[in-house]
mmCIF file of C-alpha atoms and ligand atoms in Angstrom:
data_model
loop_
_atom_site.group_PDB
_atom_site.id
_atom_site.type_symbol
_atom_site.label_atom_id
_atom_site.label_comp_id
_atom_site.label_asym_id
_atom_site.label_seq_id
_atom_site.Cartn_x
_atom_site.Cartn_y
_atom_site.Cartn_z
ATOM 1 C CA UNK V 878 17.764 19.257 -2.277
ATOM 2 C CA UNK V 879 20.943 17.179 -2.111
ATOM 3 C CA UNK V 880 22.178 13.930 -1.326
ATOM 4 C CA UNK V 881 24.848 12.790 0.641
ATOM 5 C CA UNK V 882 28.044 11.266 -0.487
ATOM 6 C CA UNK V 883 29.128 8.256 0.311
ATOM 7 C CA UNK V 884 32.207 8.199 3.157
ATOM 8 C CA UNK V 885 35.246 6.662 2.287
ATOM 9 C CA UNK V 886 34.232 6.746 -1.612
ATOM 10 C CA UNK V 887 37.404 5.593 -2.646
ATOM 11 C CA UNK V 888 38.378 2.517 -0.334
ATOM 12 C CA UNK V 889 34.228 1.712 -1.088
ATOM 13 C CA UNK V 890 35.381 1.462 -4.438
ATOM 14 C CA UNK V 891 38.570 -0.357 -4.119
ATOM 15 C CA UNK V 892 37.554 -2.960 -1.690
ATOM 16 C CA UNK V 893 34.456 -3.489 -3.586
ATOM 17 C CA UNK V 894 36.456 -3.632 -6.951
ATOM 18 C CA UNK V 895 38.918 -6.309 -4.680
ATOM 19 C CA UNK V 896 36.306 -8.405 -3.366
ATOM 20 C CA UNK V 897 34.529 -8.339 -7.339
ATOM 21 C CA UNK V 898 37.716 -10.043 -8.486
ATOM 22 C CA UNK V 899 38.654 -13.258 -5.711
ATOM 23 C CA UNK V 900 34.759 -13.672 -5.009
ATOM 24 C CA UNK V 901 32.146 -12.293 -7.479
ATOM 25 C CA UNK V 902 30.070 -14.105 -10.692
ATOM 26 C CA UNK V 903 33.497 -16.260 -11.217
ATOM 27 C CA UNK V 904 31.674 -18.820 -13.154
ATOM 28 C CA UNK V 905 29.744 -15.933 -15.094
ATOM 29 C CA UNK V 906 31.718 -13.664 -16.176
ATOM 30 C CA UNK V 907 35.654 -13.115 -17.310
ATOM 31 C CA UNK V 908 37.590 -11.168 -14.713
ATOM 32 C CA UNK V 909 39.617 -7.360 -15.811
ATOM 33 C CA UNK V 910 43.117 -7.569 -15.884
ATOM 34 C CA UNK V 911 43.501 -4.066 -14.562
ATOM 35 C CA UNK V 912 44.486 -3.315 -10.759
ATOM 36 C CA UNK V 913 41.737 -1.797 -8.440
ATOM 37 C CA UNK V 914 43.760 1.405 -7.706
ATOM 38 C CA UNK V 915 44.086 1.975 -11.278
ATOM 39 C CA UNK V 916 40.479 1.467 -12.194
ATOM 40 C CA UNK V 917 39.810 3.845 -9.410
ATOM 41 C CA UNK V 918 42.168 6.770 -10.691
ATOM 42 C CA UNK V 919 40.095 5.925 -14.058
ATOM 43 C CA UNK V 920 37.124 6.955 -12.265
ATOM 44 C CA UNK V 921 38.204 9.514 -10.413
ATOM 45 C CA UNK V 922 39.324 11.490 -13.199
ATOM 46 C CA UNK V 923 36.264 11.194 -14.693
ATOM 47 C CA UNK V 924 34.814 13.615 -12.288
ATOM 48 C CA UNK V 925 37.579 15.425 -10.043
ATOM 49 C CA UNK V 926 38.160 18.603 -10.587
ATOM 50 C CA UNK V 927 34.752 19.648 -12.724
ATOM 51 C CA UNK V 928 31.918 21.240 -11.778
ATOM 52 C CA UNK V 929 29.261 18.966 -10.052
ATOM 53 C CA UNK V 930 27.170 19.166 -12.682
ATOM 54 C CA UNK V 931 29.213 19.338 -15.629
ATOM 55 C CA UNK V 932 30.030 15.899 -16.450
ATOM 56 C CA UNK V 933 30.153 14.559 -20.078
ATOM 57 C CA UNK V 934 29.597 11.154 -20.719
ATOM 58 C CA UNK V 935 32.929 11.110 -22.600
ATOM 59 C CA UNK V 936 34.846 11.484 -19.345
ATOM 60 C CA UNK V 937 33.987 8.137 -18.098
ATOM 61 C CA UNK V 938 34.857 6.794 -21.509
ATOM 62 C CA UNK V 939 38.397 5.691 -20.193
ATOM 63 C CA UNK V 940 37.211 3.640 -16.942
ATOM 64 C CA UNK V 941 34.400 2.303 -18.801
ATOM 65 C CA UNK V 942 36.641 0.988 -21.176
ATOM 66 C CA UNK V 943 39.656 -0.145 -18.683
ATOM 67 C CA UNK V 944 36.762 -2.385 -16.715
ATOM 68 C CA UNK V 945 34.969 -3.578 -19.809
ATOM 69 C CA UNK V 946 34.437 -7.251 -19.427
ATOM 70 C CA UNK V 947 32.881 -9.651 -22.420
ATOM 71 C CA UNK V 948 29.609 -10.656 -21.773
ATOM 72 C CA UNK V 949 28.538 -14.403 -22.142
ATOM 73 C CA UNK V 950 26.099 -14.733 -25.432
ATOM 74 C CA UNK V 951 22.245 -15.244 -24.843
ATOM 75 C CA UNK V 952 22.674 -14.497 -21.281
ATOM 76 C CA UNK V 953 22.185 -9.750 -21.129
ATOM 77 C CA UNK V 954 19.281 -8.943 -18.845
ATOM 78 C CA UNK V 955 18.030 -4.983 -19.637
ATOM 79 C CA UNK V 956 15.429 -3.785 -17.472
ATOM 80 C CA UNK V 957 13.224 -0.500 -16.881
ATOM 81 C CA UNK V 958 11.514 0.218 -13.486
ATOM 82 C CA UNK V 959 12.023 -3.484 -12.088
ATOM 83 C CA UNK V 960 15.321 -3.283 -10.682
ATOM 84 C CA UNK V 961 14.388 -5.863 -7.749
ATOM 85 C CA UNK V 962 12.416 -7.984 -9.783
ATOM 86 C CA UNK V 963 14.823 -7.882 -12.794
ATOM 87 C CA UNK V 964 17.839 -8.880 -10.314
ATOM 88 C CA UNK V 965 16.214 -11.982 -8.994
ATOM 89 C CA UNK V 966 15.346 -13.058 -12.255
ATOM 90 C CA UNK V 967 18.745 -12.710 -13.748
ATOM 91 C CA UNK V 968 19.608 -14.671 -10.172
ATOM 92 C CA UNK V 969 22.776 -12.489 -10.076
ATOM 93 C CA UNK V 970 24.514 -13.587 -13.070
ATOM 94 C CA UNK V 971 23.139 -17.196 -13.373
ATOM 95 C CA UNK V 972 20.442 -16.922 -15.374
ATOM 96 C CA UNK V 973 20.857 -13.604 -16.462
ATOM 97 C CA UNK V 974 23.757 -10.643 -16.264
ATOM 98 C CA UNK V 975 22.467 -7.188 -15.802
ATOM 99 C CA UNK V 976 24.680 -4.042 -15.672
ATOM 100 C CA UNK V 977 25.090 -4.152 -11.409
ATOM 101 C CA UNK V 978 26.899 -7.817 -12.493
ATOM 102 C CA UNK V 979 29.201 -6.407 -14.379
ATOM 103 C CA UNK V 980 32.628 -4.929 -12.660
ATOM 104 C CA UNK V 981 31.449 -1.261 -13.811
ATOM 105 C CA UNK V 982 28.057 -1.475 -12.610
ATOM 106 C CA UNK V 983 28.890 -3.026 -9.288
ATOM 107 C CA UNK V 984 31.414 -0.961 -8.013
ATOM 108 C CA UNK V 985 28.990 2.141 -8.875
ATOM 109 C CA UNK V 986 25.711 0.998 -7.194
ATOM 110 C CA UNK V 987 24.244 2.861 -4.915
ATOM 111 C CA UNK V 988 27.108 4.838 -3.794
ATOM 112 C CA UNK V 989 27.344 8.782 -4.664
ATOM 113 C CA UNK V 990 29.827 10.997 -6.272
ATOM 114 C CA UNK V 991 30.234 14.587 -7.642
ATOM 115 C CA UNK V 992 33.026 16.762 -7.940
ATOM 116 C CA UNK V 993 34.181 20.272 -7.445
ATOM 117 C CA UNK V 994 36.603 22.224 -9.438
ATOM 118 C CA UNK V 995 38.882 23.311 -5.386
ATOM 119 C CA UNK V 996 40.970 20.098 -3.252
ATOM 120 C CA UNK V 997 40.074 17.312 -3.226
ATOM 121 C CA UNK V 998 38.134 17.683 -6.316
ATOM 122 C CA UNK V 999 34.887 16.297 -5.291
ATOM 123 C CA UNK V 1000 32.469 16.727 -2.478
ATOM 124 C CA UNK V 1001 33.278 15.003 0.225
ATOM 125 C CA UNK V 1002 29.787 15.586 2.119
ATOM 126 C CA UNK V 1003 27.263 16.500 -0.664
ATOM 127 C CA UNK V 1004 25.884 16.281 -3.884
ATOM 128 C CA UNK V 1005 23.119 17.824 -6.133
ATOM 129 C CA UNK V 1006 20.129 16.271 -6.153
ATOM 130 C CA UNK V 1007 19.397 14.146 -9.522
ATOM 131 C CA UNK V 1008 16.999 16.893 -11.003
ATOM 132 C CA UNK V 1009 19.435 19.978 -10.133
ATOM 133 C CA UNK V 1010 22.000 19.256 -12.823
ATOM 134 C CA UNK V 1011 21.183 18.715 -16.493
ATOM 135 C CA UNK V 1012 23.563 16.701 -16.693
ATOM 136 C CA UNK V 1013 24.183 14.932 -12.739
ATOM 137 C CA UNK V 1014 27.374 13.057 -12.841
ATOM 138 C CA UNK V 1015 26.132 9.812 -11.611
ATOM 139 C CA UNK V 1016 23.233 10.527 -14.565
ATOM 140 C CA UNK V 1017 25.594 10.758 -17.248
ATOM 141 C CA UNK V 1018 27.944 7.970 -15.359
ATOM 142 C CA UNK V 1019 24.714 4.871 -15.901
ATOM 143 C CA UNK V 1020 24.762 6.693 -19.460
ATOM 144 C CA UNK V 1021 28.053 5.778 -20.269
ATOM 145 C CA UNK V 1022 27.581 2.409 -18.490
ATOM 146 C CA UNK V 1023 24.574 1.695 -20.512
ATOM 147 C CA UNK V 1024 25.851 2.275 -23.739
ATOM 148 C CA UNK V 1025 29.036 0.191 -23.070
ATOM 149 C CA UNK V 1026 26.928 -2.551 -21.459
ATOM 150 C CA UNK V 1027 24.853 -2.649 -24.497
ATOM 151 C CA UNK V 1028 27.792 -2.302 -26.959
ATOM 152 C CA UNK V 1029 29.265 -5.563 -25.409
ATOM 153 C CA UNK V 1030 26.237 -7.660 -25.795
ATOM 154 C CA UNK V 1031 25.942 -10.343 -27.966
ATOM 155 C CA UNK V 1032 22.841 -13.115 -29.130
ATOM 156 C CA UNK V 1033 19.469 -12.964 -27.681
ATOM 157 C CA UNK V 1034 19.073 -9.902 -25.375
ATOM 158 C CA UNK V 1035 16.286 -9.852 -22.382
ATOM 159 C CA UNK V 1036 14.491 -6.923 -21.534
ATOM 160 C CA UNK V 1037 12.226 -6.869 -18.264
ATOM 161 C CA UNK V 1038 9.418 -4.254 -18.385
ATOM 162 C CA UNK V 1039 6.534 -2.727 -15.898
ATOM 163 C CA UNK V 1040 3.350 -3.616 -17.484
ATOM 164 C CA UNK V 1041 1.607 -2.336 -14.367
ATOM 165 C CA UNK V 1042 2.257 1.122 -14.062
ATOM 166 C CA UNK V 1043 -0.735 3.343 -15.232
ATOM 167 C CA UNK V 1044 1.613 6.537 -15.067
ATOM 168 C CA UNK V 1045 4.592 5.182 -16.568
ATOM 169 C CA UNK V 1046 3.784 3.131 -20.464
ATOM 170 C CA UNK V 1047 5.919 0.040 -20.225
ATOM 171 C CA UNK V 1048 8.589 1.311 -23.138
ATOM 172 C CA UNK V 1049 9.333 4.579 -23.180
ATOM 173 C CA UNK V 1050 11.901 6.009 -25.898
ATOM 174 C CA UNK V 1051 13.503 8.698 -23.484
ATOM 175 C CA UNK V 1052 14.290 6.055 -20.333
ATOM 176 C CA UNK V 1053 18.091 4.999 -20.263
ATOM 177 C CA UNK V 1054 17.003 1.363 -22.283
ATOM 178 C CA UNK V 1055 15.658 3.828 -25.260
ATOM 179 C CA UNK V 1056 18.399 6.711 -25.328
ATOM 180 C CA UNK V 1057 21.674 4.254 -24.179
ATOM 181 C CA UNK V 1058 21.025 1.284 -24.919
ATOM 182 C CA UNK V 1059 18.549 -0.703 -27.719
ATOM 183 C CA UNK V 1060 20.451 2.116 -29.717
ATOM 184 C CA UNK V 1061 23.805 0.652 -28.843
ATOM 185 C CA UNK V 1062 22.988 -3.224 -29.454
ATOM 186 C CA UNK V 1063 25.212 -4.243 -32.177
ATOM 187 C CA UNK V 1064 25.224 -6.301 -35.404
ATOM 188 C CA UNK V 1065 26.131 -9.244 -32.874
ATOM 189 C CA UNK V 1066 22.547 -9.019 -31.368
ATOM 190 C CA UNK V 1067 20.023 -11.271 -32.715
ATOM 191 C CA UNK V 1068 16.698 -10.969 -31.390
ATOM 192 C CA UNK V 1069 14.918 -8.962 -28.489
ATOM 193 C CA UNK V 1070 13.339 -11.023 -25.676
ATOM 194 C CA UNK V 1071 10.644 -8.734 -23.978
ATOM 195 C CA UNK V 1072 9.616 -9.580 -20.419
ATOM 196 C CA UNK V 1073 6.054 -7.578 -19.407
ATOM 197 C CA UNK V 1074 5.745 -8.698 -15.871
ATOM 198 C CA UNK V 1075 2.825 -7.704 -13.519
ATOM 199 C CA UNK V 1076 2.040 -6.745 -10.197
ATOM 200 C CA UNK V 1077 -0.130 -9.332 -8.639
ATOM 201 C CA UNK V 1078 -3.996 -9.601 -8.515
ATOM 202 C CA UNK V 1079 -3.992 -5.890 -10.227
ATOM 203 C CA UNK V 1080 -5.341 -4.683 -13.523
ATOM 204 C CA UNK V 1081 -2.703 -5.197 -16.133
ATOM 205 C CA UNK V 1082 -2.033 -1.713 -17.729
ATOM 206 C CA UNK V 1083 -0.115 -2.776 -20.774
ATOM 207 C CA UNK V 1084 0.881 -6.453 -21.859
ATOM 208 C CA UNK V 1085 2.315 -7.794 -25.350
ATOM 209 C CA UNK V 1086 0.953 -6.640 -28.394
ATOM 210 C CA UNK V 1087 -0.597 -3.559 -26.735
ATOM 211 C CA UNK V 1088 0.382 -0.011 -26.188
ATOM 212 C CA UNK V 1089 3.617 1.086 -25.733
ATOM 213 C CA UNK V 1090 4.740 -2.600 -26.637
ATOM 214 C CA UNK V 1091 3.987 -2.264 -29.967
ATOM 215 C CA UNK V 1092 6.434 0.871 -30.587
ATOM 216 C CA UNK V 1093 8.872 -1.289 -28.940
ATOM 217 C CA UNK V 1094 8.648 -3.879 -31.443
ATOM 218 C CA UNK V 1095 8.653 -1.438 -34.190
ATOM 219 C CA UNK V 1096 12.255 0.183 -32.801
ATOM 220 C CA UNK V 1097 13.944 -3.446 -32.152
ATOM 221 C CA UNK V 1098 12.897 -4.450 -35.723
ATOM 222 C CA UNK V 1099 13.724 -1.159 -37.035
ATOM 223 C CA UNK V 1100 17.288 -1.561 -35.880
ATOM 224 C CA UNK V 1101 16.716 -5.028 -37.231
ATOM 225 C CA UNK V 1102 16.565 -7.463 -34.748
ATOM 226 C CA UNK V 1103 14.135 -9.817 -34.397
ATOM 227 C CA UNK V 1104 11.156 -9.725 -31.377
ATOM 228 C CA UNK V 1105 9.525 -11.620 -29.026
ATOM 229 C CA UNK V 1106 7.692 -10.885 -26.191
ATOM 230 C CA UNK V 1107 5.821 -12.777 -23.223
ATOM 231 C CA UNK V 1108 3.666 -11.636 -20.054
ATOM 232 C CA UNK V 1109 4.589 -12.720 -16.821
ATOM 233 C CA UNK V 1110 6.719 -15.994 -17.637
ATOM 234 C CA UNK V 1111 6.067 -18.666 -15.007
ATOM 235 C CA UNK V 1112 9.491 -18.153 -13.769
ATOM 236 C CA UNK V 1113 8.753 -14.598 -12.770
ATOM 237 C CA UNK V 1114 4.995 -15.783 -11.355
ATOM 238 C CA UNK V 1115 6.791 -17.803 -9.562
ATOM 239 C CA UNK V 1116 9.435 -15.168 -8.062
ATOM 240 C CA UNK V 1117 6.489 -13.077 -7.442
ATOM 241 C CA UNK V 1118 4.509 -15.389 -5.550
ATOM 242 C CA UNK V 1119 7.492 -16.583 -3.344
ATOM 243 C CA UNK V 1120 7.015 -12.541 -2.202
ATOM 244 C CA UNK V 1121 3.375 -12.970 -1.933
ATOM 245 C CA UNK V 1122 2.060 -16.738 -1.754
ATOM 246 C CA UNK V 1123 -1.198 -15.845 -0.735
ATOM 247 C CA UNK V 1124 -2.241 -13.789 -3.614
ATOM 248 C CA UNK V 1125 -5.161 -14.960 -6.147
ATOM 249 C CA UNK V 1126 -2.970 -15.471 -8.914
ATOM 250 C CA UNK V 1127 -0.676 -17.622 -6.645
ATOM 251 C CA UNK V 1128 -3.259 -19.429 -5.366
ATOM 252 C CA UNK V 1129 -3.812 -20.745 -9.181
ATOM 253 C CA UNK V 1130 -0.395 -21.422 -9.701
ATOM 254 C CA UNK V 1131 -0.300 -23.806 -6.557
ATOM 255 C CA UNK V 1132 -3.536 -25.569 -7.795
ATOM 256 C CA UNK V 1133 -2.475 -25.754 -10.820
ATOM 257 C CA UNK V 1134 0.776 -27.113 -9.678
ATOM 258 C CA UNK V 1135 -2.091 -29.804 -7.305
ATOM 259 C CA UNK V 1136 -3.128 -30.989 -11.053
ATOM 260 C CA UNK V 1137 -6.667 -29.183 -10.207
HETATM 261 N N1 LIG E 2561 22.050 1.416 -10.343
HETATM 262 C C1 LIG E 2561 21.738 1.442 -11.672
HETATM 263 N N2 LIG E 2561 21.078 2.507 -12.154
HETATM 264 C C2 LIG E 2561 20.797 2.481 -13.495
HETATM 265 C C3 LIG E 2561 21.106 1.457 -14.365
HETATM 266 C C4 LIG E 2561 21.784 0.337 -13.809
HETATM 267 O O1 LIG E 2561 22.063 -0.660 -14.496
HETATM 268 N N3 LIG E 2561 22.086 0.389 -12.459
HETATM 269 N N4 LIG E 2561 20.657 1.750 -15.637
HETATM 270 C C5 LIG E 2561 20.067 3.075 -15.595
HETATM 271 N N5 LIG E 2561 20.164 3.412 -14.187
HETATM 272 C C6 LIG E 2561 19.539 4.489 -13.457
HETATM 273 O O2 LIG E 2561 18.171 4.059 -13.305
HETATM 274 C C7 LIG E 2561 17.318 5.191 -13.460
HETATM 275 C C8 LIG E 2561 16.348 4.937 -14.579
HETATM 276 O O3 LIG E 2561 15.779 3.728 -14.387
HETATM 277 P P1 LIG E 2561 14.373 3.331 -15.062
HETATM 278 O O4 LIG E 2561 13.605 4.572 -15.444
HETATM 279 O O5 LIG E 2561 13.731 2.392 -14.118
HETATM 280 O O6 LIG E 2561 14.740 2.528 -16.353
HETATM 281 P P2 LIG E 2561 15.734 2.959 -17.447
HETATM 282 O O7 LIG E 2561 15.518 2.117 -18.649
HETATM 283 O O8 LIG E 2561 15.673 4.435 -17.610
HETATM 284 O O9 LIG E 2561 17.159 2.562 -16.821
HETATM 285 C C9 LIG E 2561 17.454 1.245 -16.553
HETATM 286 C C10 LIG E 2561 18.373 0.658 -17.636
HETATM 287 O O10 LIG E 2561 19.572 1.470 -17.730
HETATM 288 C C11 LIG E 2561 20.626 0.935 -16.887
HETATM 289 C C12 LIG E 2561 20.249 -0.565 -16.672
HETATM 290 O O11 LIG E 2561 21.177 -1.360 -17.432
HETATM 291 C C13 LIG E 2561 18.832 -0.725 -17.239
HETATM 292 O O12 LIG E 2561 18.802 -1.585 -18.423
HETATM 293 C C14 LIG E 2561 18.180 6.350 -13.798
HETATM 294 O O13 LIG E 2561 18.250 7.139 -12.605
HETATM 295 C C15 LIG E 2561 19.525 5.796 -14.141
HETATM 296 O O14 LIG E 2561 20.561 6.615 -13.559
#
């Protein structure tokens, strides 16, 4: 298979990197000093020119670092498997910043890249498909990301998790939070704040205290943090019921909310 890459890559980039700067998380988070064709040539070189598959994580090392921004303390949202969820909860830099807040993340989501070693070094119609190359470029591009977003965060750090998911444990060592980034939380990390949310009126595979949760705790303390964790906070029931109001659960919350 293969995917297609996105048109106009580079004036994506640049306008999006543009708009980032005069419009985007102001309040939230400190804005780069470096110009938007620059940070593109940063990226670019990361992957022109090499084989579509052959990207090293070093590569991006230079961009990453050019559009590093410091991240307010208390405030890192991590997640696995919940983007959506995980995005509203963080309320897009409010509550919560994730990686997609951040100038790096943003200007990479959901757009797609790869290069090839003739002009214009990279594909301008195509690229593998994630499982062709051991190494994808836009893989090893959310590995660098990761471990630079984590490297950068400071305090308490909030990590959202899938407790619903009978295929998938909640924590898994090998996803990009194990490999890139609980590995890269530095000294100026305090504690761990786990987040097991749930699908709605369904069996809860895994919640705190159980399963894959408890290796979890045993890493983050490990590394020597300290750990908390908490099912399905009511602000989360609550995001999830705006999506489904009539649900059981919801129902509760309403009645509850009735004084019943
Ligand atoms: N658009 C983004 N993609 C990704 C981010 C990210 O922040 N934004 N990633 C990884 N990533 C891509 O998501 C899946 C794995 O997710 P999934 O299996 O659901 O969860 P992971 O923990 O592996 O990755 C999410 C974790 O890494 C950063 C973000 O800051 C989260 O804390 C894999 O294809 C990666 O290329």
């Amino acid at each position: 298979g293969h995917r297609g890459t996105t048109e106009n890559i580079k004036e994506v980039f640049e306008g999006r990197c543009w708009d980032y700067d005069v419009t985007r998380y102001l309040p939230d988070l400190p804005r780069v000093d470096t110009g938007c064709e620059t940070l593109w040539k940063l990226f670019f070189k990361a992957f022109s020119y090499q084989p579509p598959c052959a990207v090293a994580l070093e590569n991006y090392q230079p961009y990453l670092e050019e559009a590093a921004q410091a991240l307010p303390k208390d405030k890192v949202l991590f997640w696995s498997s919940v983007f959506s969820l995980a995005h509203q909860y963080g309320d897009y830099g409010q509550r919560y910043v994730t990686l997609e807040d951040t100038l790096v993340g943003y200007l990479a989501n959901s757009i797609t890249w790869c290069g090839q070693s003739i002009e214009p070094g990279y594909n301008v119609t195509r690229c593998p498909a994630w499982d062709d190359c051991p190494l994808e470029a836009a893989e090893s591009f959310w590995a660098g990301a990761s471990k630079t977003f984590a490297q950068r965060a400071k305090g308490e750090v909030s990590l959202m998790l899938d407790g619903s998911n009978p295929e998938k444990p909640a924590y898994r060592r090998n996803s990009f939070f194990g490999k890139f980034e609980l590995p890269n939380l530095t000294k100026d990390v305090t504690r761990v704040s786990v987040i097991v949310s749930h699908v709605l009126d369904k069996p809860k595979v895994e919640v705190c205290g159980e399963g894959s949760l408890l290796l979890l705790e045993a890493d983050v303390k490990e590394r020597g943090f300290s750990y908390v964790c908490k099912d399905d906070p009511l602000v989360v029931l609550h995001l999830l019921c705006a999506s489904d109001p009539n649900s059981r659960e919801c129902q509760l919350v309403v009645n509850h909310a009735r004084g019943q």
